[in-house]
Every structure is written in structure tokens, then in C-alpha cells.
PDB file of C-alpha atoms in Angstrom:
ATOM      1  CA  UNK A   1      -0.039  -0.072   0.006  1.00 43.00           C
ATOM      2  CA  UNK A   2       1.502   3.318  -0.998  1.00 48.00           C
ATOM      3  CA  UNK A   3       1.490   6.109   1.584  1.00 45.00           C
ATOM      4  CA  UNK A   4       0.610   9.651   0.594  1.00 44.00           C
ATOM      5  CA  UNK A   5       2.006  12.824   2.107  1.00 42.00           C
ATOM      6  CA  UNK A   6      -1.137  13.099   4.089  1.00 41.00           C
ATOM      7  CA  UNK A   7      -0.571   9.710   5.631  1.00 44.00           C
ATOM      8  CA  UNK A   8       3.125  10.562   6.467  1.00 42.00           C
ATOM      9  CA  UNK A   9       2.492  14.209   7.614  1.00 42.00           C
ATOM     10  CA  UNK A  10      -0.672  13.976   9.540  1.00 43.00           C
ATOM     11  CA  UNK A  11      -3.709  14.200   7.469  1.00 42.00           C
ATOM     12  CA  UNK A  12      -5.611  16.645   5.309  1.00 41.00           C
ATOM     13  CA  UNK A  13      -3.907  19.924   6.301  1.00 39.00           C
ATOM     14  CA  UNK A  14      -0.658  18.923   4.811  1.00 39.00           C
ATOM     15  CA  UNK A  15      -2.458  17.375   1.805  1.00 42.00           C
ATOM     16  CA  UNK A  16      -4.419  20.527   1.191  1.00 44.00           C
ATOM     17  CA  UNK A  17      -1.209  22.703   1.402  1.00 42.00           C
ATOM     18  CA  UNK A  18       0.425  20.286  -1.008  1.00 45.00           C
ATOM     19  CA  UNK A  19      -2.498  20.503  -3.431  1.00 48.00           C
ATOM     20  CA  UNK A  20      -2.274  24.317  -3.236  1.00 47.00           C
ATOM     21  CA  UNK A  21       1.481  24.341  -4.034  1.00 44.00           C
ATOM     22  CA  UNK A  22       0.646  21.979  -6.931  1.00 43.00           C
ATOM     23  CA  UNK A  23      -2.061  24.188  -8.189  1.00 46.00           C
ATOM     24  CA  UNK A  24       0.270  27.193  -8.159  1.00 43.00           C
ATOM     25  CA  UNK A  25       2.939  25.329  -9.860  1.00 42.00           C
ATOM     26  CA  UNK A  26       0.761  24.156 -12.581  1.00 42.00           C
ATOM     27  CA  UNK A  27      -0.954  27.494 -12.975  1.00 45.00           C
ATOM     28  CA  UNK A  28      -4.283  26.205 -11.745  1.00 45.00           C
ATOM     29  CA  UNK A  29      -4.236  28.029  -8.445  1.00 46.00           C
ATOM     30  CA  UNK A  30      -5.772  31.413  -7.538  1.00 47.00           C
ATOM     31  CA  UNK A  31      -3.442  34.395  -7.220  1.00 47.00           C
ATOM     32  CA  UNK A  32       0.391  34.515  -7.298  1.00 51.00           C
ATOM     33  CA  UNK A  33       3.115  35.215  -4.806  1.00 51.00           C
ATOM     34  CA  UNK A  34       6.948  35.184  -4.443  1.00 53.00           C
ATOM     35  CA  UNK A  35       8.038  31.658  -4.154  1.00 52.00           C
ATOM     36  CA  UNK A  36      10.499  32.580  -1.385  1.00 54.00           C
ATOM     37  CA  UNK A  37       7.695  33.979   0.779  1.00 59.00           C
ATOM     38  CA  UNK A  38       6.212  31.424   3.145  1.00 56.00           C
ATOM     39  CA  UNK A  39       2.607  30.672   2.754  1.00 57.00           C
ATOM     40  CA  UNK A  40       0.499  30.098   5.865  1.00 58.00           C
ATOM     41  CA  UNK A  41      -1.045  26.567   5.815  1.00 55.00           C
ATOM     42  CA  UNK A  42      -4.599  25.925   7.039  1.00 55.00           C
ATOM     43  CA  UNK A  43      -3.040  24.326  10.069  1.00 55.00           C
ATOM     44  CA  UNK A  44      -1.166  27.583  10.993  1.00 56.00           C
ATOM     45  CA  UNK A  45       2.423  26.546  10.034  1.00 57.00           C
ATOM     46  CA  UNK A  46       4.346  27.984   7.044  1.00 57.00           C
ATOM     47  CA  UNK A  47       5.421  26.018   3.952  1.00 56.00           C
ATOM     48  CA  UNK A  48       7.333  27.231   0.844  1.00 55.00           C
ATOM     49  CA  UNK A  49       6.278  26.908  -2.702  1.00 58.00           C
ATOM     50  CA  UNK A  50       8.509  24.307  -4.323  1.00 59.00           C
ATOM     51  CA  UNK A  51       7.935  25.347  -7.997  1.00 65.00           C
ATOM     52  CA  UNK A  52      11.570  26.253  -8.288  1.00 67.00           C
ATOM     53  CA  UNK A  53      13.433  23.303  -6.878  1.00 69.00           C
ATOM     54  CA  UNK A  54      16.936  24.908  -7.323  1.00 75.00           C
ATOM     55  CA  UNK A  55      15.916  27.956  -5.142  1.00 73.00           C
ATOM     56  CA  UNK A  56      17.593  27.459  -1.670  1.00 73.00           C
ATOM     57  CA  UNK A  57      15.060  27.542   1.134  1.00 69.00           C
ATOM     58  CA  UNK A  58      15.520  28.738   4.686  1.00 73.00           C
ATOM     59  CA  UNK A  59      17.151  26.144   6.858  1.00 71.00           C
ATOM     60  CA  UNK A  60      14.931  24.387   9.235  1.00 75.00           C
ATOM     61  CA  UNK A  61      15.484  25.521  12.860  1.00 80.00           C
ATOM     62  CA  UNK A  62      14.357  23.608  16.014  1.00 83.00           C
ATOM     63  CA  UNK A  63      16.802  25.107  18.528  1.00 85.00           C
ATOM     64  CA  UNK A  64      18.001  28.678  19.241  1.00 86.00           C
ATOM     65  CA  UNK A  65      21.586  27.863  18.245  1.00 88.00           C
ATOM     66  CA  UNK A  66      21.823  26.633  14.585  1.00 86.00           C
ATOM     67  CA  UNK A  67      24.888  24.641  15.427  1.00 88.00           C
ATOM     68  CA  UNK A  68      22.652  22.358  17.668  1.00 90.00           C
ATOM     69  CA  UNK A  69      20.353  21.824  14.654  1.00 89.00           C
ATOM     70  CA  UNK A  70      23.333  20.777  12.520  1.00 89.00           C
ATOM     71  CA  UNK A  71      24.668  18.546  15.309  1.00 90.00           C
ATOM     72  CA  UNK A  72      21.255  16.873  15.598  1.00 91.00           C
ATOM     73  CA  UNK A  73      21.254  16.371  11.836  1.00 91.00           C
ATOM     74  CA  UNK A  74      24.605  14.688  12.177  1.00 93.00           C
ATOM     75  CA  UNK A  75      23.289  12.540  15.020  1.00 94.00           C
ATOM     76  CA  UNK A  76      20.264  11.498  12.997  1.00 94.00           C
ATOM     77  CA  UNK A  77      22.362  10.737   9.820  1.00 96.00           C
ATOM     78  CA  UNK A  78      24.698   8.562  11.876  1.00 95.00           C
ATOM     79  CA  UNK A  79      21.754   6.747  13.569  1.00 97.00           C
ATOM     80  CA  UNK A  80      20.251   6.086  10.134  1.00 97.00           C
ATOM     81  CA  UNK A  81      23.571   4.630   9.014  1.00 97.00           C
ATOM     82  CA  UNK A  82      23.837   2.534  12.160  1.00 97.00           C
ATOM     83  CA  UNK A  83      20.372   1.107  11.513  1.00 98.00           C
ATOM     84  CA  UNK A  84      21.214   0.264   7.947  1.00 98.00           C
ATOM     85  CA  UNK A  85      24.482  -1.504   9.025  1.00 98.00           C
ATOM     86  CA  UNK A  86      22.542  -3.385  11.793  1.00 98.00           C
ATOM     87  CA  UNK A  87      19.981  -4.637   9.337  1.00 98.00           C
ATOM     88  CA  UNK A  88      22.492  -5.709   6.744  1.00 98.00           C
ATOM     89  CA  UNK A  89      24.546  -7.486   9.384  1.00 96.00           C
ATOM     90  CA  UNK A  90      21.412  -9.315  10.589  1.00 96.00           C
ATOM     91  CA  UNK A  91      20.616 -10.361   6.923  1.00 97.00           C
ATOM     92  CA  UNK A  92      24.198 -11.379   6.397  1.00 96.00           C
ATOM     93  CA  UNK A  93      24.243 -13.500   9.552  1.00 95.00           C
ATOM     94  CA  UNK A  94      20.978 -15.148   8.683  1.00 95.00           C
ATOM     95  CA  UNK A  95      22.136 -15.985   5.220  1.00 96.00           C
ATOM     96  CA  UNK A  96      25.515 -17.370   6.415  1.00 95.00           C
ATOM     97  CA  UNK A  97      23.722 -19.431   9.099  1.00 94.00           C
ATOM     98  CA  UNK A  98      21.157 -20.825   6.626  1.00 95.00           C
ATOM     99  CA  UNK A  99      23.962 -21.926   4.248  1.00 96.00           C
ATOM    100  CA  UNK A 100      25.854 -23.553   7.147  1.00 94.00           C
ATOM    101  CA  UNK A 101      28.908 -21.144   6.686  1.00 95.00           C
ATOM    102  CA  UNK A 102      28.661 -19.990  10.369  1.00 92.00           C
ATOM    103  CA  UNK A 103      27.304 -21.358  13.551  1.00 92.00           C
ATOM    104  CA  UNK A 104      24.880 -18.713  15.178  1.00 89.00           C
ATOM    105  CA  UNK A 105      25.762 -20.096  18.623  1.00 90.00           C
ATOM    106  CA  UNK A 106      29.438 -19.482  18.023  1.00 88.00           C
ATOM    107  CA  UNK A 107      28.586 -15.807  17.287  1.00 86.00           C
ATOM    108  CA  UNK A 108      26.879 -15.361  20.594  1.00 88.00           C
ATOM    109  CA  UNK A 109      29.514 -17.287  22.672  1.00 91.00           C
ATOM    110  CA  UNK A 110      31.347 -15.334  25.273  1.00 91.00           C
ATOM    111  CA  UNK A 111      34.901 -14.537  24.379  1.00 92.00           C
ATOM    112  CA  UNK A 112      37.905 -15.820  26.468  1.00 94.00           C
ATOM    113  CA  UNK A 113      39.429 -13.553  29.148  1.00 95.00           C
ATOM    114  CA  UNK A 114      42.205 -12.333  26.934  1.00 96.00           C
ATOM    115  CA  UNK A 115      39.884 -11.469  24.066  1.00 95.00           C
ATOM    116  CA  UNK A 116      37.590  -9.615  26.468  1.00 95.00           C
ATOM    117  CA  UNK A 117      40.600  -7.505  27.645  1.00 97.00           C
ATOM    118  CA  UNK A 118      41.683  -6.773  24.145  1.00 97.00           C
ATOM    119  CA  UNK A 119      38.168  -5.714  23.192  1.00 96.00           C
ATOM    120  CA  UNK A 120      37.836  -3.580  26.280  1.00 97.00           C
ATOM    121  CA  UNK A 121      41.033  -1.767  25.516  1.00 98.00           C
ATOM    122  CA  UNK A 122      39.959  -1.148  21.983  1.00 98.00           C
ATOM    123  CA  UNK A 123      36.564   0.175  23.167  1.00 97.00           C
ATOM    124  CA  UNK A 124      38.204   2.401  25.747  1.00 97.00           C
ATOM    125  CA  UNK A 125      40.519   3.949  23.157  1.00 96.00           C
ATOM    126  CA  UNK A 126      37.492   4.466  20.817  1.00 94.00           C
ATOM    127  CA  UNK A 127      35.507   6.163  23.493  1.00 93.00           C
ATOM    128  CA  UNK A 128      38.419   8.303  24.619  1.00 91.00           C
ATOM    129  CA  UNK A 129      38.934   9.416  20.995  1.00 89.00           C
ATOM    130  CA  UNK A 130      35.214  10.469  20.815  1.00 86.00           C
ATOM    131  CA  UNK A 131      35.248  12.203  24.164  1.00 87.00           C
ATOM    132  CA  UNK A 132      38.369  14.323  23.254  1.00 84.00           C
ATOM    133  CA  UNK A 133      36.160  16.572  21.031  1.00 78.00           C
ATOM    134  CA  UNK A 134      33.376  16.799  23.675  1.00 79.00           C
ATOM    135  CA  UNK A 135      35.823  17.705  26.415  1.00 80.00           C
ATOM    136  CA  UNK A 136      37.483  20.357  24.139  1.00 75.00           C
ATOM    137  CA  UNK A 137      40.723  18.488  23.840  1.00 65.00           C
ATOM    138  CA  UNK A 138      40.940  18.727  20.033  1.00 64.00           C
ATOM    139  CA  UNK A 139      44.375  18.225  18.455  1.00 66.00           C
ATOM    140  CA  UNK A 140      45.904  21.369  16.900  1.00 65.00           C
ATOM    141  CA  UNK A 141      46.403  21.157  13.155  1.00 69.00           C
ATOM    142  CA  UNK A 142      49.687  23.081  13.390  1.00 67.00           C
ATOM    143  CA  UNK A 143      52.134  24.514  15.911  1.00 67.00           C
ATOM    144  CA  UNK A 144      50.609  26.255  18.810  1.00 62.00           C
ATOM    145  CA  UNK A 145      51.778  29.872  19.128  1.00 64.00           C
TER     146      UNK A 145
END
């Protein structure tokens, strides 16, 4: 079953707004306006006419500091990539197990003490590297003056 914009974005208000934008784009709407000027939707929010797809639109803002919006964009992009990797790994494991190439129980087996120590050291180094940036300990790209 195909989903419509109304299904995804909460019903008729978005659907009506999209119909209005389509009507303006095709010349079947009433009145004209500057495409960079927001149009108030029936639900009270603003949307922009997308008749000129190459025209840059204002950046979406959710937080007072635009850097937080960009950071959240990075977090969501990474979360999306993690999910894709997780899904593909699961499919790969299922395919390999079905063909007899791997034993699923062996994948879930606990590592021996030396392997656990090695993995813990690797994990700690990885987390420390991530935390350097959060703690403001970024490496200089050149000599400090």
C-alpha cells in the first residue's frame, strides 16, 4: 500500500497545502506570490512553494543555536547509517547461518578472558577518542603559538 503525503505528515492539512502548491506550480491556483515567501497553511504553519526546486530554502530550525540543529542532523544521519548497518549485518548472519557457513551459537558465545581484555582496551580507546572533542581536547592542526 503506497503512503501519501497526508499519511506521512498527519492528514488533510498537509494534503491541502500540497494541493495548493501543486495548483500554483501548474498555474491552476488562484493568485500568485513570491516563491520565497512562506505561505500560511490551513493548520497555521508555514510552507514554501517548491515550484523552483533549485531555489535554496531557509534552513529548518528547531533550537535557538543553529549549531545544535546541525549537530542533531549529524546524529540522525549517523543513527540512520547504524540502523542500515545493523539490518544488513542481521541479513548477512541469517544468510550465512542458513547456508551452514557459520554457527549462530558461536557468534553469541562469550569470548575468552584475553579477548575480553583486548576488546575492552579497543573500546576504551575508541570512546576516549570520541570524548576528546566533547571535552574540548581537540588536536591542533599546526604548531601552537
